[in-house]
CSV table of C-alpha atoms in Angstrom, one decimal:
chain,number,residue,atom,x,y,z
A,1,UNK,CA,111.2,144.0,81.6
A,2,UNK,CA,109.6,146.5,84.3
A,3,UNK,CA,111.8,148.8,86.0
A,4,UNK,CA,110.0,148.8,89.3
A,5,UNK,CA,112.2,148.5,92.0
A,6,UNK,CA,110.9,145.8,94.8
A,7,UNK,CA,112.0,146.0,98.1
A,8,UNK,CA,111.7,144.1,101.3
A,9,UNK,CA,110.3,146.4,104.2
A,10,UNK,CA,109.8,143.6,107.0
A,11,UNK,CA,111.0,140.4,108.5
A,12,UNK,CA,109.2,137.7,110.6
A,13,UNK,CA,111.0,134.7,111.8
A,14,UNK,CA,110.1,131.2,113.2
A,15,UNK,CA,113.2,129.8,113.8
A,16,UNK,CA,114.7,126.4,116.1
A,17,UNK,CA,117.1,128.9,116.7
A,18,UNK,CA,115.3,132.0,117.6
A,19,UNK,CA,111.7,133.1,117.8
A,20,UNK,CA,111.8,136.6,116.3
A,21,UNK,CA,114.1,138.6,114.3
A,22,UNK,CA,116.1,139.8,117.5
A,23,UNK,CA,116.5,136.4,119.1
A,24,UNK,CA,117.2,134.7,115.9
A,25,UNK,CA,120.0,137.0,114.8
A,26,UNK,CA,121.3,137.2,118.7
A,27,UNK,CA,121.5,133.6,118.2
A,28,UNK,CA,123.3,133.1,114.7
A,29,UNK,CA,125.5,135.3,115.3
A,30,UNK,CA,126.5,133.7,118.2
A,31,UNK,CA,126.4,130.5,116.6
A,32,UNK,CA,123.8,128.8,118.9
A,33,UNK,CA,122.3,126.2,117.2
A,34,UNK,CA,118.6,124.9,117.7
A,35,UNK,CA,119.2,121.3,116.9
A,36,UNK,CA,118.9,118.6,119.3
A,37,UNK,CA,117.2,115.1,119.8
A,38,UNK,CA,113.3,115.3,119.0
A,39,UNK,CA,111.0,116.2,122.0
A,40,UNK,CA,107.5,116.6,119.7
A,41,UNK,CA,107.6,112.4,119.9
A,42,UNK,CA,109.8,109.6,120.4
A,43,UNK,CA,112.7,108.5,118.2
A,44,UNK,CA,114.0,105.9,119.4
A,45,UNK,CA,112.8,103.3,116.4
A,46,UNK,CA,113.7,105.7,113.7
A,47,UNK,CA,117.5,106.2,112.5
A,48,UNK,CA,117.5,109.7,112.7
A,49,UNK,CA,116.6,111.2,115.8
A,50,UNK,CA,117.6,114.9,115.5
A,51,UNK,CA,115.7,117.7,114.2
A,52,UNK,CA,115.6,121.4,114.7
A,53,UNK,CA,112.5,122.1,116.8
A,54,UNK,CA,110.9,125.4,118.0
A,55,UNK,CA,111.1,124.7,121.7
A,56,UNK,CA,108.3,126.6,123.8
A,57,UNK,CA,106.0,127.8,121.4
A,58,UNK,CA,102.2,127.6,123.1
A,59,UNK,CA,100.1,128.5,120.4
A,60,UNK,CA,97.4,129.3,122.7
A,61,UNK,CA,99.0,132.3,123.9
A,62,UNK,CA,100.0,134.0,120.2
A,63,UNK,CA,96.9,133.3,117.9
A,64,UNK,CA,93.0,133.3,118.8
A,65,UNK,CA,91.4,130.1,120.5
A,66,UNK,CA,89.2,129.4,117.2
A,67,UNK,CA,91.9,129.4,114.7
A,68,UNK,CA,93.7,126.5,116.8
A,69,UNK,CA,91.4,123.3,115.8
A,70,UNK,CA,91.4,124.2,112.5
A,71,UNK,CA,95.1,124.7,111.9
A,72,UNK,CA,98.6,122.5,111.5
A,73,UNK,CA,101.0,123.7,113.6
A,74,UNK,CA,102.8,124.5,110.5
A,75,UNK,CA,100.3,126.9,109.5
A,76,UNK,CA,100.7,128.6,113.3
A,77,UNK,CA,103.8,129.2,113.1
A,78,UNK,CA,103.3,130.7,109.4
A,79,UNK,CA,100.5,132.7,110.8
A,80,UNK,CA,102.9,134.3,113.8
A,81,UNK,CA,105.9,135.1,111.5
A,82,UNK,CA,102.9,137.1,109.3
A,83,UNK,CA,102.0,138.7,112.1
A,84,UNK,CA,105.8,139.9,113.0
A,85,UNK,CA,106.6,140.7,109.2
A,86,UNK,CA,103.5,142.9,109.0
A,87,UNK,CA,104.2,144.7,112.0
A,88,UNK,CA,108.0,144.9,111.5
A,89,UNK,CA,107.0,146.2,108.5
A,90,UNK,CA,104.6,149.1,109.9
A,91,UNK,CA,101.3,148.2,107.4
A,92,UNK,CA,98.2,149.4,109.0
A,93,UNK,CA,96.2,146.9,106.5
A,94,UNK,CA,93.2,148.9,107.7
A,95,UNK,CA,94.3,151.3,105.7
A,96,UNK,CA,95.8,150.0,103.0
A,97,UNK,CA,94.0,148.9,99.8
A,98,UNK,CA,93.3,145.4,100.5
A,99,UNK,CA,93.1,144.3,97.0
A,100,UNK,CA,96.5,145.8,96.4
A,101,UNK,CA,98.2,143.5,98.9
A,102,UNK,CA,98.4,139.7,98.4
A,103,UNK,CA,100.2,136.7,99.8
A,104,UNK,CA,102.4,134.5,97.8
A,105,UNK,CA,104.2,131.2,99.9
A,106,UNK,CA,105.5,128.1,99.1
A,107,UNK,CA,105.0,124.3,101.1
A,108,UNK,CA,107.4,121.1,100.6
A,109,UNK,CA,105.0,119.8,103.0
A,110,UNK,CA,101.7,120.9,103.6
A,111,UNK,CA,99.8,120.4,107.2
A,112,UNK,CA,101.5,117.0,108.2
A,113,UNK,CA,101.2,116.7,111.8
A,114,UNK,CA,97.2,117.7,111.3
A,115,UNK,CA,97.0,115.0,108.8
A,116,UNK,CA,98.1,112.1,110.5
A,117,UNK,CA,96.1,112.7,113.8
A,118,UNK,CA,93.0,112.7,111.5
A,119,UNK,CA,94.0,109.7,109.6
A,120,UNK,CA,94.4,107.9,113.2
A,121,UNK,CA,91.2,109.1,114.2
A,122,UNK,CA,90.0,107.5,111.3
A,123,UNK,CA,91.4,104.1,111.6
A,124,UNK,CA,91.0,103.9,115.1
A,125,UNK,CA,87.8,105.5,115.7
A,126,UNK,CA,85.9,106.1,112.5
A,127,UNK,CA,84.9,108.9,109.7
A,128,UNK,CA,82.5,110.6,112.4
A,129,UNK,CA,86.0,111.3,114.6
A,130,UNK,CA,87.3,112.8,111.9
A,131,UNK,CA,87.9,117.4,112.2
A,132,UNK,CA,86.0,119.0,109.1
A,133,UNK,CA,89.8,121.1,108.6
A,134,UNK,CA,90.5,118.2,107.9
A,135,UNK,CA,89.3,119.2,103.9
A,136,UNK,CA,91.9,122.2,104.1
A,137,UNK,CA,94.4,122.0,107.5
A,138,UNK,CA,97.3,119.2,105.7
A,139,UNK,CA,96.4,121.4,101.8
A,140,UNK,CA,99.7,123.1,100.5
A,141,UNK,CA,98.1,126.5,100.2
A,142,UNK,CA,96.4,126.7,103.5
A,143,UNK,CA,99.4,129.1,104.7
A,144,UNK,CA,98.2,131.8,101.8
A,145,UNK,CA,95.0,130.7,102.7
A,146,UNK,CA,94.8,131.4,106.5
A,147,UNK,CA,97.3,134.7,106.3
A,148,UNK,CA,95.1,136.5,103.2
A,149,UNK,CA,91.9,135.7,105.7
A,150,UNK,CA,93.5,136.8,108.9
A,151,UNK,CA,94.9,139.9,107.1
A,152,UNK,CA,92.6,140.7,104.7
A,153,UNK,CA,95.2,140.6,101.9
A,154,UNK,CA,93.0,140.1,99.3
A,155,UNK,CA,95.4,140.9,96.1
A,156,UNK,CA,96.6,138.3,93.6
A,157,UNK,CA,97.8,135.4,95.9
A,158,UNK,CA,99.4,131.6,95.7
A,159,UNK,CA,101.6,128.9,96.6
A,160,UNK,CA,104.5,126.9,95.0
A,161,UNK,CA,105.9,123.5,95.6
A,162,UNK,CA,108.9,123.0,94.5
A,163,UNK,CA,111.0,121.6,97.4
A,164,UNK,CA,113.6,123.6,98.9
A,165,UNK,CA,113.8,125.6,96.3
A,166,UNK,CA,110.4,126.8,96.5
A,167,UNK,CA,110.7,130.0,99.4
A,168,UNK,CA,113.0,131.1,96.5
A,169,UNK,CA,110.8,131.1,94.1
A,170,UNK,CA,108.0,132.3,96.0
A,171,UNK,CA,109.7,135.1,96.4
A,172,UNK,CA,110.2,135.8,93.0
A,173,UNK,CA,106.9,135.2,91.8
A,174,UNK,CA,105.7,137.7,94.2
A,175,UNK,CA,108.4,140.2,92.7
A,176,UNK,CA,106.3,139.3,89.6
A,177,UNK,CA,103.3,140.2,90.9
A,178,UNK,CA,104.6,143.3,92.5
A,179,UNK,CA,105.9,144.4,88.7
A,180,UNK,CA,102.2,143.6,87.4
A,181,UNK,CA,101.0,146.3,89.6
A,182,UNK,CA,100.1,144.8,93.3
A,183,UNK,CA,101.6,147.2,96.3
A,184,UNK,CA,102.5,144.7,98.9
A,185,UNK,CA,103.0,141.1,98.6
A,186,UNK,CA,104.0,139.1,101.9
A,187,UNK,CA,106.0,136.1,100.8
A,188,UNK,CA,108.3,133.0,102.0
A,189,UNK,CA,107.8,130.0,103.3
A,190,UNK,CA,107.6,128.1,106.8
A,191,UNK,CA,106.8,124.0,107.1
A,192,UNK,CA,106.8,122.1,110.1
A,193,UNK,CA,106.6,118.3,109.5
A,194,UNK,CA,108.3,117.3,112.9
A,195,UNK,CA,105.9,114.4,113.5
A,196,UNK,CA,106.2,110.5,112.6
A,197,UNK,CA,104.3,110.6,109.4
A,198,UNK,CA,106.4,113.3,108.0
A,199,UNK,CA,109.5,111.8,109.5
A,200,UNK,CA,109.0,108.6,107.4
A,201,UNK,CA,108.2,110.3,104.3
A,202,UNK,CA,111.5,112.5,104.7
A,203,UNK,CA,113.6,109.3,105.8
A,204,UNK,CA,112.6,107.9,102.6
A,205,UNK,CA,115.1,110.1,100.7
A,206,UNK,CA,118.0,108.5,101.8
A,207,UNK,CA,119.4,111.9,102.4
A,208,UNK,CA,119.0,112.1,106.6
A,209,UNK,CA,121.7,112.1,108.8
A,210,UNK,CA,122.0,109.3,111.0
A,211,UNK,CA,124.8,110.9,113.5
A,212,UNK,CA,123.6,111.4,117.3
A,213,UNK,CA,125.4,114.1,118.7
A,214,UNK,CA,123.6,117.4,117.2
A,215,UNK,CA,126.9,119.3,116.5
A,216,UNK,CA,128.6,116.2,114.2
A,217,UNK,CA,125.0,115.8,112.5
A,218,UNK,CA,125.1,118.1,109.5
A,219,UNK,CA,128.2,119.0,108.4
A,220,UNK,CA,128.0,120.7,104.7
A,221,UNK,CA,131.1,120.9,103.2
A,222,UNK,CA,132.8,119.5,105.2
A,223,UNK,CA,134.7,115.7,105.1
A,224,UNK,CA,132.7,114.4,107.9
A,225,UNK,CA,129.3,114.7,105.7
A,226,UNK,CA,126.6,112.3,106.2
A,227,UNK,CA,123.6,113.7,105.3
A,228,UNK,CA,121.4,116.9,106.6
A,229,UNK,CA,119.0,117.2,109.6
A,230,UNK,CA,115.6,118.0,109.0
A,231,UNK,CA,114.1,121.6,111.0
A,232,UNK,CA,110.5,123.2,111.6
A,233,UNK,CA,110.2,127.1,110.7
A,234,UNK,CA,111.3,129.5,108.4
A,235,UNK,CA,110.5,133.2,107.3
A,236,UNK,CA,108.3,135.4,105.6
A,237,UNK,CA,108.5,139.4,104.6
A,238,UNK,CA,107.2,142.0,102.9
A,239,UNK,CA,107.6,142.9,99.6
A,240,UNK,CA,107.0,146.0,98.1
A,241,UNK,CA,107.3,148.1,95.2
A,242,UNK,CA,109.8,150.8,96.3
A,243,UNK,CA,107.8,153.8,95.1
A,244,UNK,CA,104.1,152.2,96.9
A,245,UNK,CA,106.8,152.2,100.6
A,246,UNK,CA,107.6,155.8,100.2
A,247,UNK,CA,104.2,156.9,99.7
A,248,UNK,CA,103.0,155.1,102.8
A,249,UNK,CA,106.0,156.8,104.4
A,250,UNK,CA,108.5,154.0,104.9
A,251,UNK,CA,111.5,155.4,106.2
A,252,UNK,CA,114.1,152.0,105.6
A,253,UNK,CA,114.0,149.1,104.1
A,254,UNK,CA,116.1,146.2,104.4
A,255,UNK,CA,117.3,145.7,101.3
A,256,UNK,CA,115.8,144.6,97.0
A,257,UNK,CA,115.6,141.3,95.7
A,258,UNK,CA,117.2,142.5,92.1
A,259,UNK,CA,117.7,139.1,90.7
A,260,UNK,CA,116.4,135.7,90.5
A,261,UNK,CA,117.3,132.6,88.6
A,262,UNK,CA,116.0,128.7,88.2
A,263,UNK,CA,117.1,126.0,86.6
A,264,UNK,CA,115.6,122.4,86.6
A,265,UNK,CA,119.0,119.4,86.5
A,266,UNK,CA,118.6,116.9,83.9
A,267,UNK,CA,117.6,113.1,84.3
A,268,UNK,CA,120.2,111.5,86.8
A,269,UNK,CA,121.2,108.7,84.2
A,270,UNK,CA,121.7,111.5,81.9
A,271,UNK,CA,125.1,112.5,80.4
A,272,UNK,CA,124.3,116.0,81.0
A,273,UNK,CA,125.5,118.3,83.8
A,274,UNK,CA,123.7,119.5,86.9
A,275,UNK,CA,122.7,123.3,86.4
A,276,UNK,CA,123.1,125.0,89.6
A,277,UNK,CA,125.6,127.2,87.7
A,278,UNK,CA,123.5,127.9,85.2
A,279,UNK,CA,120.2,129.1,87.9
A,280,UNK,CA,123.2,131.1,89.4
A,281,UNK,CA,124.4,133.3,85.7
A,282,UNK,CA,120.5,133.5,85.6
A,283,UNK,CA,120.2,135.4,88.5
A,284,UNK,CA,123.5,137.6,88.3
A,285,UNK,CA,122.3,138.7,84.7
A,286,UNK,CA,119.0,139.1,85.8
A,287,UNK,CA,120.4,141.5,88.8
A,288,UNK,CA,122.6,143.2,86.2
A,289,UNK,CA,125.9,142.2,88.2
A,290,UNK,CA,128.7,140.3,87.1
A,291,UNK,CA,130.3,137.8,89.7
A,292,UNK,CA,132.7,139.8,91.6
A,293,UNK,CA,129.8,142.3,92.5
A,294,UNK,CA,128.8,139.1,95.0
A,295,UNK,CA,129.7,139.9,98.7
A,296,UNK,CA,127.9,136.4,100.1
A,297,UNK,CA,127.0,133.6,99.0
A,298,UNK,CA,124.2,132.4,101.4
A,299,UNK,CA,124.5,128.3,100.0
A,300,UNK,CA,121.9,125.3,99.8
A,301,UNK,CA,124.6,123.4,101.7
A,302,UNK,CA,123.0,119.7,101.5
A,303,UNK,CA,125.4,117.8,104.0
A,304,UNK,CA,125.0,115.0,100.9
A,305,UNK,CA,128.8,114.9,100.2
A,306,UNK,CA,127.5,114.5,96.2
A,307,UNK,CA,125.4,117.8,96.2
A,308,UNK,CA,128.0,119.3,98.3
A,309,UNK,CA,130.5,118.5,95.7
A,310,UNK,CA,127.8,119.8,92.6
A,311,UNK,CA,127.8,123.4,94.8
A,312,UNK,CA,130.9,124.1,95.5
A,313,UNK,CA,132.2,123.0,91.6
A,314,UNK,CA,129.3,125.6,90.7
A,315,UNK,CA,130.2,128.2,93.0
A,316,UNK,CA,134.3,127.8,91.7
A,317,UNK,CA,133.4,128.1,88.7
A,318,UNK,CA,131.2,131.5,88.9
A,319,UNK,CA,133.5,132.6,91.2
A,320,UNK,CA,136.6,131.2,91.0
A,321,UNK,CA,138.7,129.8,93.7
A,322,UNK,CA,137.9,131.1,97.2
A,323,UNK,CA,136.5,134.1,95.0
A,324,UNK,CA,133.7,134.7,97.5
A,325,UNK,CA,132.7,134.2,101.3
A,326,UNK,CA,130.2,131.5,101.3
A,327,UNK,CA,128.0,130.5,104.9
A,328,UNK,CA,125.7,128.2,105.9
A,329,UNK,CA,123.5,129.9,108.8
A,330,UNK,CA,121.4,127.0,108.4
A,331,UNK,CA,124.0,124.2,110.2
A,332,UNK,CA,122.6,126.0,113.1
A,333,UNK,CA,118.5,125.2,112.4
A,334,UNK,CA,118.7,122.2,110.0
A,335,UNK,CA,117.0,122.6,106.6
A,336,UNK,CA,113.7,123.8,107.0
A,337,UNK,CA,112.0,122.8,104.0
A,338,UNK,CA,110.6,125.9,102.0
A,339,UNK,CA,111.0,127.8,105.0
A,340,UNK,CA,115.2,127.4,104.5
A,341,UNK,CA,115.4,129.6,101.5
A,342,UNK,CA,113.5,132.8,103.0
A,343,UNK,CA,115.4,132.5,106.6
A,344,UNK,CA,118.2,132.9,104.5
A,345,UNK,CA,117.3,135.7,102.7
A,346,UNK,CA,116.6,137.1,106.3
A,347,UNK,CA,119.8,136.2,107.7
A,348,UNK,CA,121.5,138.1,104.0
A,349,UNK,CA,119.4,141.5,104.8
A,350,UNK,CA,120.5,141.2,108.5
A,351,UNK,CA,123.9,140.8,107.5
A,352,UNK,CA,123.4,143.7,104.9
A,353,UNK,CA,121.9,145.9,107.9
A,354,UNK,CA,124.6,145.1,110.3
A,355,UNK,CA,127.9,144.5,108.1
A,356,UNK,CA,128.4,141.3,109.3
A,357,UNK,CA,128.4,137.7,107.8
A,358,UNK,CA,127.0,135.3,109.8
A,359,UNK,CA,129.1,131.8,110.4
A,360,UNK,CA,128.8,128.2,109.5
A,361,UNK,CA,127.9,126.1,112.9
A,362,UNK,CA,130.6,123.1,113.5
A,363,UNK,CA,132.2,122.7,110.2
A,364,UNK,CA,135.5,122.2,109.0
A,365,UNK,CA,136.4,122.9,105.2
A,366,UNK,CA,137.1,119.5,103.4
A,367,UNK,CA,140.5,119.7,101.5
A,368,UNK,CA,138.5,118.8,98.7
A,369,UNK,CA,136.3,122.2,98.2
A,370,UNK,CA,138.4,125.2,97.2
A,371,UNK,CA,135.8,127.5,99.1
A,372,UNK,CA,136.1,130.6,101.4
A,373,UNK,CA,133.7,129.1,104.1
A,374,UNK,CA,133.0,131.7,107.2
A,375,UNK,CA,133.1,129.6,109.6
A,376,UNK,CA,133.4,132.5,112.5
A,377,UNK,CA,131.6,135.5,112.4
A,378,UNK,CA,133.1,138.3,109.6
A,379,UNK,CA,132.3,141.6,110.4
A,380,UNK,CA,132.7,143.5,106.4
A,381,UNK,CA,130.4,145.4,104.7
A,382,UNK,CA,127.8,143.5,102.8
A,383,UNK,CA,126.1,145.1,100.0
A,384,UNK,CA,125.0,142.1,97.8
A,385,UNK,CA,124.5,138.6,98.9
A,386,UNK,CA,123.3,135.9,96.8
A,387,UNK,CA,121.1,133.1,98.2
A,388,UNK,CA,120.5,129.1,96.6
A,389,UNK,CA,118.3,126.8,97.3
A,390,UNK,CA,118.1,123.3,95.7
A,391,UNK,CA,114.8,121.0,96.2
A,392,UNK,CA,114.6,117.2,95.8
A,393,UNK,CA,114.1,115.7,91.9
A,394,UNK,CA,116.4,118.6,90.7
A,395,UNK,CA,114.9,122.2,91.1
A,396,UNK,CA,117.6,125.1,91.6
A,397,UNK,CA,116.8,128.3,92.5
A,398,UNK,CA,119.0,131.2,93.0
A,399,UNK,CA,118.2,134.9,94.5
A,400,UNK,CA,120.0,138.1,94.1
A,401,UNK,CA,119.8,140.7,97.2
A,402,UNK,CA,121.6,144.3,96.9
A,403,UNK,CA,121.1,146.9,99.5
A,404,UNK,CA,119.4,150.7,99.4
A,405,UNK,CA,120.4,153.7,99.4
A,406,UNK,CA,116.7,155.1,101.2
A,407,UNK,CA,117.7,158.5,102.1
């Protein structure tokens, strides 16, 4: 196994919550939550009508007038965050080797809103009406796409979709590439699918909550479960090998990812046992730490009162009873798609930066988990954190974060 060390030298966020690093960790910390009824069109006729949205974001007046025919809005917020990571990050890619740096995201969604006003423009009005982006703008690798072109990054490069689970495992992959010899790869994931065609297709889970009042919606964990609320957004950041950052002259970093596991459950009819636990023993082996080196546990948190019940029997038995603070940052943006996994690795380095676990929005422990839920903020040093991610059909995906000593 390489030794190289892979660290995380910027942050950009795109978050219902917060637009920026600053804003967003302002806001979590002070539990403000970015869920509300949908503005972006009208859900009356649908049975679940909340969703964390990005409220004011005018693309027009953070990315150049050509790039907005051609792009979902998912893909404009993706290219914003890159924007912010690189520049949190200090990369002068003018400078840098450009075949050295690549991009590496994942999608659960791909260009949905873009999509479906092309397809209406088609029924409605015929092929001619129809935007040439069309062939690229909904594809689930436009994100890597658009950023390597803007950027220049044009190093080994790629998407995965895997659900949920996939900013997790973008991440890791890019760790991969990193350890195969690339300097920089910027990684995560942001969807946006906030738009009746994307609605339907996530209502078709089963898995939506159908509660109207945003702070009683998703409720992981907690007795009062009924589902989770869907959210637009996410994160992306720069990874790089830890030797490549000093010689560019880095002077800190946020934090390494030093583990990573992933697991895929068996067939639901079958007799065997989900493997969440098993993704998790990955990922602590992997990061060379046994459970009680775990400060946080950043968790998937479904709000499905089954899953619920799967993660916190995992989590018991890794770490025993209450053997570990556990949040879930995300009751304040609802589950972002691939983009849920990387906010929360964001949210872990913050709280590594800042010695401070963020809390879990609304919630009230259910009698019937035997977790240490942080449900106000903690302020304790962090120095690991470990973050899950499930996606729909049964992927698990678990990440390992440990802070640096950089001096």
């Amino acid at each position: 196994m390489s030794s190289t060390k892979v660290v995380v030298t910027g942050i950009g966020v795109v978050s219902p919550n917060g637009f920026g690093v600053r804003e967003y960790w302002e806001a979590t910390r002070a539990s403000k939550s970015g869920i509300g009824r949908i503005e972006r069109f009208d859900p009356e006729q649908y049975p679940s009508k909340l969703a964390g949205e990005i409220g004011g974001f005018v693309v027009k007046e953070h990315l150049p007038s050509r790039l907005v025919p051609q792009t979902d809005r998912m893909t404009q917020l993706a290219l914003v965050g890159a924007e912010h990571a690189l520049a949190d990050a200090g990369v002068s890619v003018e400078e840098a080797d450009e075949y050295g740096m690549g991009v590496m995201t994942a999608s659960s969604s791909g260009g949905f809103e873009f999509g479906q006003e092309q397809l209406q423009n088609l029924w409605s009005k015929g092929s001619q009406y129809v935007s040439a982006y069309q062939s690229f703008a909904w594809f689930y690798a436009v994100n890597t796409g658009q950023i390597s072109i803007r950027h220049g990054l044009r190093g080994p490069s790629g998407v995965v979709v895997s659900d949920q689970a996939g900013g997790l495992d973008a991440l890791a992959h890019a760790r991969r590439l990193i350890r195969r010899g690339s300097d920089l790869i910027l990684s995560g994931g942001v969807d946006a699918a906030i738009c009746p065609w994307g609605w339907v297709a996530q209502l078709a889970t089963g898995r939506m909550s159908t509660q109207e009042r945003p702070d009683r919606a998703y409720l992981p964990f907690d007795a009062a479960a009924c589902g989770y609320v869907p959210g637009e957004g996410g994160a992306l950041l720069i990874l790089e090998d830890a030797e490549a950052a000093r010689r560019r002259g880095v002077s800190e970093v946020y934090g390494e990812i030093c583990g990573y596991g992933s697991t895929f459950d068996p067939a639901p009819d079958s007799s065997r046992e989900p493997t969440l636990r098993k993704a998790i023993e990955i990922a602590l082996a992997d990061a060379g730490l046994e459970a009680g080196g775990i400060d946080v546990v950043f968790a998937d948190a479904s709000g499905v009162p089954e899953l619920d019940r799967i993660e916190a029997t995992a989590l018991t038995e890794v770490f025993g009873p209450r053997g570990v603070a556990v949040t879930v940052p995300k009751t304040m943006t609802g589950r972002l798609g691939s983009g849920a996994a990387p906010l929360d690795v964001a949210t872990a380095l913050l709280a590594m930066r800042h010695g401070v676990i963020p809390p879990t929005a609304n919630v009230t422990l259910s009698p019937d988990y035997d977790l240490d839920l942080v449900t106000a903020v903690r302020e304790t040093p962090v120095s690991t954190a470990l973050v899950l991610a499930r996606g729909h059909g049964g992927f698990n995906s678990a990440v390992v974060l440990r802070s640096v000593d950089w001096n």
